Coordinates of C-alpha atoms in Angstrom, one line a residue:
Chain A
M1 CA 145.6 97.7 42.4
P2 CA 143.4 100.1 40.4
C3 CA 139.7 99.6 40.8
P4 CA 138.0 98.8 37.4
A5 CA 134.7 100.1 38.8
E6 CA 136.3 103.5 39.2
N7 CA 137.2 103.8 35.5
A8 CA 133.8 102.4 34.5
L9 CA 131.9 104.9 36.7
E10 CA 134.1 107.8 35.6
G11 CA 133.4 106.8 32.0
L12 CA 129.6 106.7 32.6
L13 CA 129.7 110.1 34.3
S14 CA 131.8 111.8 31.6
T15 CA 129.7 110.3 28.8
Y16 CA 126.6 111.3 30.6
H17 CA 127.8 114.9 31.0
E18 CA 128.9 115.0 27.3
L19 CA 125.5 113.9 26.0
N20 CA 123.3 116.0 28.3
N21 CA 122.5 119.6 29.0
A22 CA 124.6 121.4 31.6
F23 CA 121.6 123.6 32.3
V24 CA 117.8 123.4 32.8
P25 CA 116.1 124.7 29.6
R26 CA 113.1 127.0 29.9
V27 CA 110.5 126.4 27.2
P28 CA 107.0 127.7 26.6
G29 CA 104.3 125.5 27.9
P30 CA 102.0 123.7 28.1
P31 CA 103.8 121.0 26.0
T32 CA 101.9 118.3 24.1
P33 CA 102.2 114.8 25.5
L34 CA 104.8 114.0 22.8
E35 CA 106.8 117.1 23.5
F36 CA 106.8 116.4 27.2
L37 CA 107.9 112.8 26.6
Q38 CA 111.0 114.1 24.9
Y39 CA 112.2 115.4 28.3
V40 CA 111.0 112.3 30.1
R41 CA 112.8 110.0 27.7
R42 CA 116.0 111.9 28.1
N43 CA 115.5 112.0 31.9
Q44 CA 116.0 115.7 31.6
P45 CA 114.7 118.5 33.9
V46 CA 113.0 121.3 32.2
V47 CA 111.0 124.4 33.2
F48 CA 107.8 125.1 31.3
T49 CA 106.7 128.8 31.3
G50 CA 103.1 129.9 30.7
L51 CA 101.7 126.6 31.7
M52 CA 99.7 127.8 34.6
E53 CA 97.9 130.6 32.7
G54 CA 94.2 130.7 33.8
W55 CA 94.8 128.6 37.0
G56 CA 92.7 130.0 39.8
A57 CA 95.7 129.6 42.1
L58 CA 97.8 131.9 40.0
E59 CA 95.0 134.5 39.6
R60 CA 93.6 134.5 43.1
W61 CA 95.9 133.2 45.8
D62 CA 97.2 135.7 48.2
D63 CA 97.2 136.1 52.0
R64 CA 93.6 137.3 52.1
Y65 CA 92.1 134.8 49.7
L66 CA 93.9 131.8 51.2
R67 CA 92.7 132.7 54.7
E68 CA 89.1 133.2 53.4
R69 CA 89.0 129.8 51.6
M70 CA 90.7 127.9 54.4
Q71 CA 88.7 129.5 57.2
G72 CA 88.2 127.1 60.0
C73 CA 90.6 124.5 58.6
S74 CA 93.6 123.1 60.3
I75 CA 96.8 121.9 58.5
D76 CA 99.8 119.8 59.4
V77 CA 102.9 121.9 59.9
A78 CA 106.5 120.7 60.1
V79 CA 108.3 122.3 63.1
T80 CA 112.1 122.5 63.4
P81 CA 114.6 124.8 65.1
L82 CA 116.6 125.5 61.9
G83 CA 114.1 125.1 59.0
N84 CA 115.7 121.8 58.3
A85 CA 112.9 119.2 57.9
D86 CA 114.5 115.8 56.9
S87 CA 118.2 116.5 57.2
I88 CA 121.4 115.2 58.7
V89 CA 122.2 116.5 62.2
N90 CA 125.1 115.5 64.4
V91 CA 123.8 114.1 67.7
D92 CA 126.4 113.3 70.3
G93 CA 129.1 113.0 67.6
V94 CA 127.0 110.7 65.5
E95 CA 125.2 111.8 62.3
H96 CA 121.5 111.2 62.4
F97 CA 118.7 111.6 59.9
V98 CA 116.4 113.9 61.7
K99 CA 112.7 114.4 60.9
P100 CA 110.6 117.4 61.9
Y101 CA 108.0 117.6 64.6
T102 CA 104.6 117.7 63.0
S103 CA 101.8 119.7 64.6
S104 CA 98.3 120.4 63.5
E105 CA 97.3 124.0 63.7
P106 CA 94.7 126.4 62.4
F107 CA 95.6 127.6 58.9
S108 CA 95.0 131.2 60.1
S109 CA 97.5 130.9 62.9
F110 CA 100.1 129.5 60.4
M111 CA 99.5 132.5 58.1
D112 CA 99.8 134.8 61.1
Y113 CA 103.2 133.2 61.7
L114 CA 104.3 133.9 58.1
R115 CA 103.0 137.4 58.2
S116 CA 104.7 138.3 61.5
R117 CA 108.0 136.9 60.2
H118 CA 107.5 139.0 57.0
M119 CA 107.0 142.1 59.1
N120 CA 110.4 141.3 60.8
A121 CA 112.2 139.9 57.8
S122 CA 115.5 141.5 58.7
S123 CA 115.6 140.0 62.2
T124 CA 117.2 136.6 63.0
P125 CA 114.9 133.6 62.3
P126 CA 112.7 132.5 65.1
S127 CA 113.7 129.6 67.2
T128 CA 110.8 127.6 65.9
I129 CA 110.5 127.4 62.1
K130 CA 107.3 126.2 60.4
Y131 CA 106.8 124.8 57.0
A132 CA 103.5 123.4 55.6
Q133 CA 104.9 120.5 53.6
S134 CA 102.9 117.4 54.2
Q135 CA 103.3 115.4 51.0
D136 CA 100.5 112.9 51.3
G137 CA 98.2 114.3 48.6
N138 CA 97.2 117.1 51.0
L139 CA 95.2 119.0 48.3
S140 CA 92.5 116.3 48.7
K141 CA 92.7 116.5 52.5
E142 CA 93.6 119.5 54.6
F143 CA 93.8 121.8 51.6
A144 CA 90.6 120.5 49.9
A145 CA 89.1 124.0 50.1
L146 CA 91.7 125.2 47.6
A147 CA 91.2 122.3 45.1
P148 CA 88.8 124.3 42.9
D149 CA 91.6 126.6 42.1
L150 CA 93.8 123.9 40.6
P151 CA 93.5 121.3 37.8
P152 CA 93.1 117.9 39.4
S153 CA 95.8 116.7 37.1
L154 CA 97.9 117.9 34.2
A155 CA 96.5 116.5 30.9
F156 CA 99.8 116.5 29.0
A157 CA 101.4 114.5 31.8
D158 CA 98.5 112.1 32.2
S159 CA 98.6 111.3 28.5
A160 CA 102.4 111.0 28.4
L161 CA 102.8 108.9 31.5
L162 CA 99.6 106.9 31.0
S163 CA 98.3 107.7 34.5
A164 CA 96.9 110.4 36.7
P165 CA 99.1 111.7 39.5
D166 CA 99.3 109.7 42.7
A167 CA 99.2 112.8 44.8
V168 CA 98.9 116.6 44.5
N169 CA 100.5 118.6 47.3
V170 CA 100.4 122.2 48.5
W171 CA 103.6 123.6 50.0
I172 CA 103.6 126.9 52.0
G173 CA 106.6 128.4 53.8
N174 CA 109.2 131.0 53.6
S175 CA 113.0 131.5 53.2
D176 CA 113.7 130.2 56.7
S177 CA 113.1 126.6 55.5
T178 CA 115.2 124.6 53.1
S179 CA 114.8 121.0 51.9
A180 CA 118.1 119.2 52.1
L181 CA 119.4 117.3 49.1
H182 CA 117.3 114.2 48.6
K183 CA 115.6 112.2 45.9
D184 CA 112.0 111.0 45.3
N185 CA 110.7 108.0 43.5
Y186 CA 108.2 110.0 41.4
E187 CA 108.0 111.9 38.2
N188 CA 107.4 115.3 39.6
L189 CA 105.8 118.5 38.2
Y190 CA 106.5 121.4 40.5
C191 CA 104.3 124.5 40.0
Q192 CA 105.3 127.8 41.6
V193 CA 102.4 130.0 42.7
L194 CA 103.9 132.6 45.0
G195 CA 107.5 133.6 45.7
K196 CA 110.2 131.5 44.1
K197 CA 112.2 128.3 44.7
K198 CA 115.8 127.6 44.0
F199 CA 116.7 124.1 43.0
V200 CA 120.1 122.4 42.9
L201 CA 119.8 119.3 40.8
L202 CA 122.0 116.2 40.4
S203 CA 121.3 113.3 38.1
P204 CA 120.7 109.8 39.6
L205 CA 124.1 108.7 38.0
E206 CA 125.8 111.1 40.4
G207 CA 124.9 109.0 43.4
I208 CA 128.6 108.4 44.2
C209 CA 129.3 112.2 44.2
V210 CA 126.7 112.9 46.9
R211 CA 128.1 110.3 49.3
E212 CA 124.9 108.4 50.2
K213 CA 124.9 107.1 53.8
S214 CA 122.9 104.8 56.0
L215 CA 121.9 106.8 59.1
P216 CA 120.1 106.2 62.4
V217 CA 116.7 108.0 62.5
A218 CA 115.6 110.6 65.0
S219 CA 112.9 113.3 65.3
Y220 CA 112.6 116.7 66.7
D221 CA 110.2 117.2 69.6
P222 CA 108.1 120.4 69.9
Q223 CA 111.0 122.2 71.7
G224 CA 113.5 121.3 69.0
K225 CA 115.2 118.6 71.1
I226 CA 116.2 115.5 69.1
I227 CA 114.6 112.2 70.1
K228 CA 116.4 109.1 68.7
E229 CA 114.2 106.4 67.2
E230 CA 116.0 103.3 68.4
G231 CA 116.2 100.6 65.8
H232 CA 115.2 102.8 62.9
S233 CA 117.6 103.7 60.1
I234 CA 117.4 105.1 56.6
N235 CA 119.5 104.0 53.6
G236 CA 120.9 105.9 50.7
W237 CA 120.5 109.5 52.1
P238 CA 122.9 111.9 50.3
S239 CA 125.2 113.6 52.7
V240 CA 126.9 116.3 50.6
D241 CA 125.4 119.8 50.7
P242 CA 125.7 120.9 47.1
D243 CA 126.0 124.6 48.2
V244 CA 129.0 123.6 50.3
G245 CA 130.5 120.7 48.3
E246 CA 133.5 118.8 49.6
S247 CA 137.0 118.1 48.6
G248 CA 136.5 114.5 47.6
K249 CA 137.4 113.3 44.2
W250 CA 133.9 112.3 43.3
W251 CA 132.2 115.5 44.2
G252 CA 134.7 117.2 41.8
K253 CA 133.1 115.1 39.1
A254 CA 129.6 116.1 39.9
R255 CA 127.8 118.7 37.7
P256 CA 125.1 120.3 39.9
M257 CA 122.6 122.3 37.8
R258 CA 120.9 125.3 39.4
V259 CA 117.5 126.6 38.4
E260 CA 115.2 129.3 39.9
L261 CA 111.5 128.6 39.6
H262 CA 109.4 131.8 39.4
R263 CA 105.7 132.4 39.8
G264 CA 103.7 130.7 37.1
E265 CA 106.5 128.3 36.1
V266 CA 106.5 124.6 36.3
L267 CA 109.6 122.4 36.8
Y268 CA 109.6 118.9 35.5
L269 CA 111.9 117.0 37.9
P270 CA 112.5 113.4 36.7
A271 CA 112.2 110.6 39.2
L272 CA 115.3 109.8 41.3
W273 CA 117.0 113.1 40.6
Y274 CA 118.7 114.6 43.6
H275 CA 117.4 118.0 44.6
K276 CA 118.0 120.6 47.3
V277 CA 115.3 123.3 47.5
S278 CA 115.5 126.7 49.1
Q279 CA 112.9 129.4 48.7
E280 CA 112.2 133.1 48.7
E281 CA 108.9 134.5 49.8
G282 CA 106.9 136.9 47.7
D283 CA 105.3 140.2 48.6
E284 CA 103.3 139.0 51.5
G285 CA 105.9 136.8 53.0
I286 CA 104.5 133.6 51.4
C287 CA 106.3 131.0 49.2
C288 CA 103.7 128.7 47.8
A289 CA 103.9 125.8 45.3
V290 CA 101.9 122.9 44.2
N291 CA 103.3 119.7 43.0
Y292 CA 101.9 116.7 41.0
W293 CA 103.6 113.3 41.3
Chain B
M1 CA 141.2 100.1 50.9
P2 CA 137.7 99.4 49.5
C3 CA 136.9 101.3 46.3
P4 CA 133.8 103.5 46.8
A5 CA 133.1 103.4 43.0
E6 CA 132.7 99.7 43.3
N7 CA 129.9 100.0 45.8
A8 CA 128.3 102.8 43.9
L9 CA 128.3 100.9 40.6
E10 CA 127.0 97.7 42.3
G11 CA 124.2 99.8 43.7
L12 CA 123.4 101.3 40.3
L13 CA 123.4 97.9 38.7
S14 CA 121.2 96.2 41.3
T15 CA 118.7 99.1 41.4
Y16 CA 118.6 99.0 37.6
H17 CA 117.9 95.3 37.6
E18 CA 115.3 95.6 40.3
L19 CA 113.4 98.3 38.4
N20 CA 113.6 96.8 34.9
N21 CA 112.4 93.8 33.0
A22 CA 114.5 90.7 33.0
F23 CA 113.1 89.9 29.5
V24 CA 112.1 91.5 26.3
P25 CA 108.3 91.9 26.2
R26 CA 106.4 91.0 23.0
V27 CA 103.6 93.3 22.3
P28 CA 101.1 93.7 19.4
G29 CA 102.1 96.6 17.1
P30 CA 102.2 99.0 15.5
P31 CA 102.3 101.2 18.7
T32 CA 101.0 104.7 18.8
P33 CA 103.8 107.3 19.2
L34 CA 102.8 107.6 22.9
E35 CA 102.9 103.9 23.4
F36 CA 106.3 103.6 21.7
L37 CA 107.7 106.4 23.9
Q38 CA 106.8 104.4 27.0
Y39 CA 109.6 102.0 25.9
V40 CA 111.9 104.7 24.8
R41 CA 111.6 106.6 28.0
R42 CA 112.4 103.5 30.0
N43 CA 115.3 102.7 27.6
Q44 CA 113.7 99.3 27.3
P45 CA 114.0 96.9 24.4
V46 CA 110.7 95.5 23.1
V47 CA 109.5 93.3 20.2
F48 CA 106.4 94.5 18.3
T49 CA 104.5 91.9 16.5
G50 CA 102.2 92.5 13.5
L51 CA 103.9 95.8 12.7
M52 CA 105.0 94.7 9.3
E53 CA 101.6 93.6 8.0
G54 CA 101.1 94.8 4.5
W55 CA 104.7 95.5 3.8
G56 CA 105.7 94.5 0.3
A57 CA 109.0 93.1 1.7
L58 CA 107.0 90.7 4.0
E59 CA 104.6 89.7 1.2
R60 CA 106.9 89.3 -1.7
W61 CA 110.6 88.9 -0.8
D62 CA 112.1 85.5 -1.6
D63 CA 115.0 84.3 -3.6
R64 CA 113.3 84.7 -7.0
Y65 CA 111.7 88.1 -6.4
L66 CA 114.9 89.6 -4.9
R67 CA 117.0 88.5 -7.8
E68 CA 114.4 89.9 -10.3
R69 CA 114.2 93.3 -8.6
M70 CA 118.0 93.5 -8.1
Q71 CA 118.8 92.3 -11.6
G72 CA 122.0 94.0 -12.8
C73 CA 122.8 95.5 -9.4
S74 CA 126.0 95.0 -7.4
I75 CA 126.2 95.2 -3.7
D76 CA 128.9 95.6 -1.0
V77 CA 129.6 92.3 0.7
A78 CA 131.6 91.8 3.9
V79 CA 134.1 88.9 3.5
T80 CA 135.7 87.1 6.4
P81 CA 137.1 83.7 7.1
L82 CA 134.9 83.0 10.1
G83 CA 131.7 85.1 9.6
N84 CA 133.2 87.5 12.1
A85 CA 132.8 91.0 10.7
D86 CA 134.0 93.6 13.3
S87 CA 135.4 91.4 16.0
I88 CA 138.4 90.8 18.3
V89 CA 141.0 88.5 16.8
N90 CA 144.4 87.6 18.4
V91 CA 147.2 88.5 16.0
D92 CA 150.7 87.4 17.1
G93 CA 149.5 87.3 20.7
V94 CA 147.9 90.7 20.6
E95 CA 144.2 91.3 20.5
H96 CA 143.1 93.4 17.5
F97 CA 139.8 94.8 16.4
V98 CA 139.5 93.3 12.9
K99 CA 137.2 94.6 10.2
P100 CA 136.0 92.5 7.2
Y101 CA 137.2 92.8 3.7
T102 CA 134.5 94.5 1.6
S103 CA 134.0 93.5 -2.0
S104 CA 131.5 94.7 -4.5
E105 CA 129.8 91.9 -6.4
P106 CA 126.7 91.2 -8.5
F107 CA 123.6 90.6 -6.3
S108 CA 122.9 87.5 -8.3
S109 CA 126.3 86.0 -7.5
F110 CA 125.8 86.7 -3.8
M111 CA 122.5 85.0 -3.9
D112 CA 124.1 82.0 -5.7
Y113 CA 126.5 81.9 -2.8
L114 CA 123.7 81.7 -0.2
R115 CA 121.8 79.2 -2.3
S116 CA 124.8 76.9 -2.7
R117 CA 125.5 77.1 1.0
H118 CA 121.9 76.2 1.7
M119 CA 122.1 73.1 -0.5
N120 CA 125.1 72.0 1.5
A121 CA 123.9 73.2 4.9
S122 CA 125.2 70.2 6.8
S123 CA 128.8 70.6 5.5
T124 CA 131.4 72.7 7.3
P125 CA 131.3 76.5 6.5
P126 CA 133.2 77.6 3.5
S127 CA 136.6 79.3 4.1
T128 CA 135.2 82.6 2.9
I129 CA 132.0 83.8 4.5
K130 CA 129.9 86.6 3.0
Y131 CA 127.5 88.9 4.6
A132 CA 125.7 91.9 3.0
Q133 CA 125.7 94.2 5.9
S134 CA 126.8 97.7 4.7
Q135 CA 125.1 100.1 7.1
D136 CA 125.3 103.4 5.3
G137 CA 121.7 103.7 4.4
N138 CA 122.0 101.1 1.7
L139 CA 118.3 101.0 0.9
S140 CA 118.7 104.3 -0.8
K141 CA 121.9 103.2 -2.6
E142 CA 122.7 99.7 -3.7
F143 CA 119.3 98.3 -2.6
A144 CA 117.3 101.2 -4.1
A145 CA 115.4 98.7 -6.3
L146 CA 113.9 97.2 -3.1
A147 CA 112.8 100.5 -1.6
P148 CA 109.2 100.4 -3.0
D149 CA 108.6 97.3 -0.8
L150 CA 109.4 99.2 2.4
P151 CA 108.0 102.2 4.2
P152 CA 110.6 105.1 3.9
S153 CA 110.2 105.5 7.7
L154 CA 108.1 104.3 10.5
A155 CA 105.4 106.8 11.3
F156 CA 105.1 106.0 15.0
A157 CA 108.8 106.4 15.5
D158 CA 109.1 109.6 13.5
S159 CA 106.4 111.2 15.6
A160 CA 107.8 109.9 18.8
L161 CA 111.4 110.8 18.2
L162 CA 110.6 114.0 16.3
S163 CA 112.7 113.0 13.3
A164 CA 112.9 110.7 10.3
P165 CA 115.4 107.9 10.4
D166 CA 119.0 108.8 9.5
A167 CA 119.4 105.5 7.6
V168 CA 117.5 102.5 6.4
N169 CA 119.7 99.3 5.9
V170 CA 119.1 95.9 4.3
W171 CA 121.0 93.0 5.8
I172 CA 121.2 89.7 4.0
G173 CA 123.2 86.7 5.2
N174 CA 123.0 83.3 6.8
S175 CA 123.9 81.4 10.0
D176 CA 127.6 81.4 9.1
S177 CA 127.8 85.1 10.2
T178 CA 127.6 86.5 13.6
S179 CA 127.9 90.1 14.8
A180 CA 130.0 90.2 17.9
L181 CA 128.8 92.2 20.9
H182 CA 128.9 95.9 20.2
K183 CA 126.8 99.1 20.7
D184 CA 125.5 101.7 18.3
N185 CA 124.7 105.3 18.9
Y186 CA 121.2 105.1 17.4
E187 CA 117.7 104.3 18.4
N188 CA 117.3 101.2 16.3
L189 CA 114.2 99.5 14.9
Y190 CA 115.1 96.1 13.5
C191 CA 112.6 94.4 11.2
Q192 CA 112.9 90.7 10.4
V193 CA 111.9 89.8 6.9
L194 CA 113.2 86.2 6.2
G195 CA 114.7 83.7 8.7
K196 CA 115.3 84.8 12.3
K197 CA 117.9 86.6 14.4
K198 CA 118.9 85.9 17.9
F199 CA 119.9 88.8 20.1
V200 CA 121.8 88.9 23.3
L201 CA 121.2 92.3 24.9
L202 CA 123.0 94.2 27.7
S203 CA 122.1 97.6 29.0
P204 CA 124.5 100.6 28.7
L205 CA 124.9 100.5 32.5
E206 CA 126.6 97.1 32.1
G207 CA 129.6 98.5 30.4
I208 CA 131.9 97.3 33.2
C209 CA 130.5 93.8 32.9
V210 CA 131.5 93.5 29.2
R211 CA 135.1 94.6 29.8
E212 CA 135.5 97.3 27.1
K213 CA 138.9 97.6 25.6
S214 CA 141.0 99.9 23.5
L215 CA 142.4 97.9 20.7
P216 CA 144.6 98.3 17.6
V217 CA 142.7 98.0 14.3
A218 CA 143.3 95.6 11.5
S219 CA 141.4 94.3 8.5
Y220 CA 141.1 91.1 6.6
D221 CA 142.4 91.0 3.0
P222 CA 140.5 89.0 0.4
Q223 CA 142.3 85.8 1.4
G224 CA 141.5 86.1 5.0
K225 CA 144.9 87.3 6.1
I226 CA 144.9 90.1 8.7
I227 CA 146.5 93.4 7.7
K228 CA 147.3 95.7 10.7
E229 CA 146.3 99.4 10.3
E230 CA 149.3 101.0 12.0
G231 CA 148.4 104.0 14.1
H232 CA 144.7 103.2 14.2
S233 CA 142.9 102.1 17.4
I234 CA 139.4 101.8 18.6
N235 CA 138.1 102.6 22.1
G236 CA 135.5 101.0 24.2
W237 CA 135.0 97.8 22.3
P238 CA 133.3 95.1 24.6
S239 CA 135.5 92.1 24.8
V240 CA 133.3 89.6 26.6
D241 CA 131.4 87.1 24.4
P242 CA 128.0 86.8 26.2
D243 CA 127.5 83.3 25.0
V244 CA 130.8 82.3 26.7
G245 CA 130.9 84.7 29.6
E246 CA 133.9 84.9 31.9
S247 CA 134.7 84.2 35.5
G248 CA 135.2 87.8 36.5
K249 CA 133.1 89.4 39.3
W250 CA 131.5 92.0 37.1
W251 CA 130.3 89.6 34.4
G252 CA 128.6 87.7 37.2
K253 CA 126.6 90.9 37.9
A254 CA 125.5 91.3 34.3
R255 CA 122.0 90.3 33.3
P256 CA 122.1 89.5 29.5
M257 CA 118.6 89.3 28.0
R258 CA 118.0 87.0 25.0
V259 CA 115.3 87.4 22.4
E260 CA 114.6 85.7 19.1
L261 CA 113.2 87.9 16.3
H262 CA 111.0 86.1 13.9
R263 CA 109.7 86.9 10.5
G264 CA 107.4 89.9 10.6
E265 CA 108.6 91.1 14.0
V266 CA 110.3 94.3 14.9
L267 CA 112.8 94.8 17.7
Y268 CA 113.2 98.2 19.3
L269 CA 116.8 98.3 20.4
P270 CA 117.5 101.5 22.4
A271 CA 120.7 103.5 21.6
L272 CA 123.9 102.3 23.3
W273 CA 122.6 98.9 24.3
Y274 CA 125.1 96.2 23.7
H275 CA 124.0 93.5 21.3
K276 CA 125.4 90.3 19.9
V277 CA 123.4 89.0 16.9
S278 CA 123.4 85.6 15.4
Q279 CA 121.0 84.4 12.7
E280 CA 119.2 81.5 11.2
E281 CA 118.3 81.4 7.5
G282 CA 114.8 80.6 6.3
D283 CA 113.5 78.1 3.7
E284 CA 115.7 79.4 0.9
G285 CA 118.9 79.8 2.9
I286 CA 118.4 83.5 3.4
C287 CA 118.3 85.6 6.6
C288 CA 117.1 89.1 5.7
A289 CA 116.3 92.0 7.9
V290 CA 115.9 95.8 7.5
N291 CA 116.7 98.3 10.1
Y292 CA 115.7 101.9 10.6
W293 CA 118.0 104.2 12.8

């Protein structure tokens, strides 16, 4: 018997794809609140250029400056064997959702790690890959010394969404790390400071295409060994890698959009959009971004 | 074999219902463009009260005034045997999408019809039911004499949606007429002038619940006989009457919202929302509304 849900969902997807962009537009920013809301109301990702002009972060951040400002500070660093924080890993034949090990270390030693990797960029990645990606509003915590170089919030978004951001996060890493496809429950403004990021984006309606799974949870230990967290599981984690795809019927109906975010550009990523993020470091081996959500 | 689309669609529906209102809020208007866009971006119907204060239509329209202004004018009137313009009717055992007969008649004779029906409100409906419901921007055409009593557009919506309305329509009828469940491809602002309207609303995501069908098209003739339009069909017409429902699994997952729109109130009905509309006439037997889309 044919499944009526299948027709209905195919109809929703094809109507959605007909009515919406197949690409992420690049428009000059900053937008007015009303202009920004045109993208929000269409639930449509967009890149704003020129929005970060005059930001201290864009003008001053480099290896030397960051070390100077962060002198004496420690930060949380995600540590994994494959640069795969929060991803699906097969453990004894069973897929697990595996979280990184998190260690606190001096900012300067983390920057030494990035610099040394940059000096040996052509070699194979180290067996321990580090990514500063704590997402708990770290700009007001471990990165507080950098806060004067960033606006505390984005005025156009505050006006449009009728609230200040819940959190502002600094991300520092290099091309060894990738964030697997996932979604966040936040309207997200992602601001590129150094290097660039590559996003693959899928709309919330494409949930069936990315084959969400319920998975047991595990974590890496400092040596990269996987420790199962008995009794813990995660729901609705997308299992398709959009850079690999799969042969299933539904993946064939997905329309992943790709966009590169360059220094000084801001990506508006609507809440609940699936995104995979890979990155390329800039001149000094650093990929650095700040996001408001 | 279980159908993955079924789970996916059930998930979308239940998430949607969790994250959204189960009712249509009533808020004081007029909104600012930013306030209005909060509803637009959430694709959320809302009733604005107080928005029509000072409108000539609200202050002056009644049987006498309308006849005076429209003196000598003719209007298009939808004529059906059951007050069922644009609805599904069984013809020789086959469901058809049946359109009304449209006749042009003097405005005064149409008002006589409403008045006479009002005088005999307790009797059974006449065998020919009339509804002035042309939706072609009739305020600038057959109802042009009434245009001075209405704003040409709603400033908050123009600013928010970055465009003036495509059309402004006047609707005049009584409780004998009902608009069957359907959807329109427009952001709609529906302004109640006389009497009241009752809306049943379903979100675009609930398409599967309303069992959309492809149907052959027919029309009523002036005597209420159905004339098939060979070779014409319509796609995606919802077949469930939300006031009746059905026993199917998917209708059970629908969450129809009901709202009554009273004199002086404005309903924002987002594009592609399903709506069934019934009406109650006011003191003089007239139900009258104006919509901007």
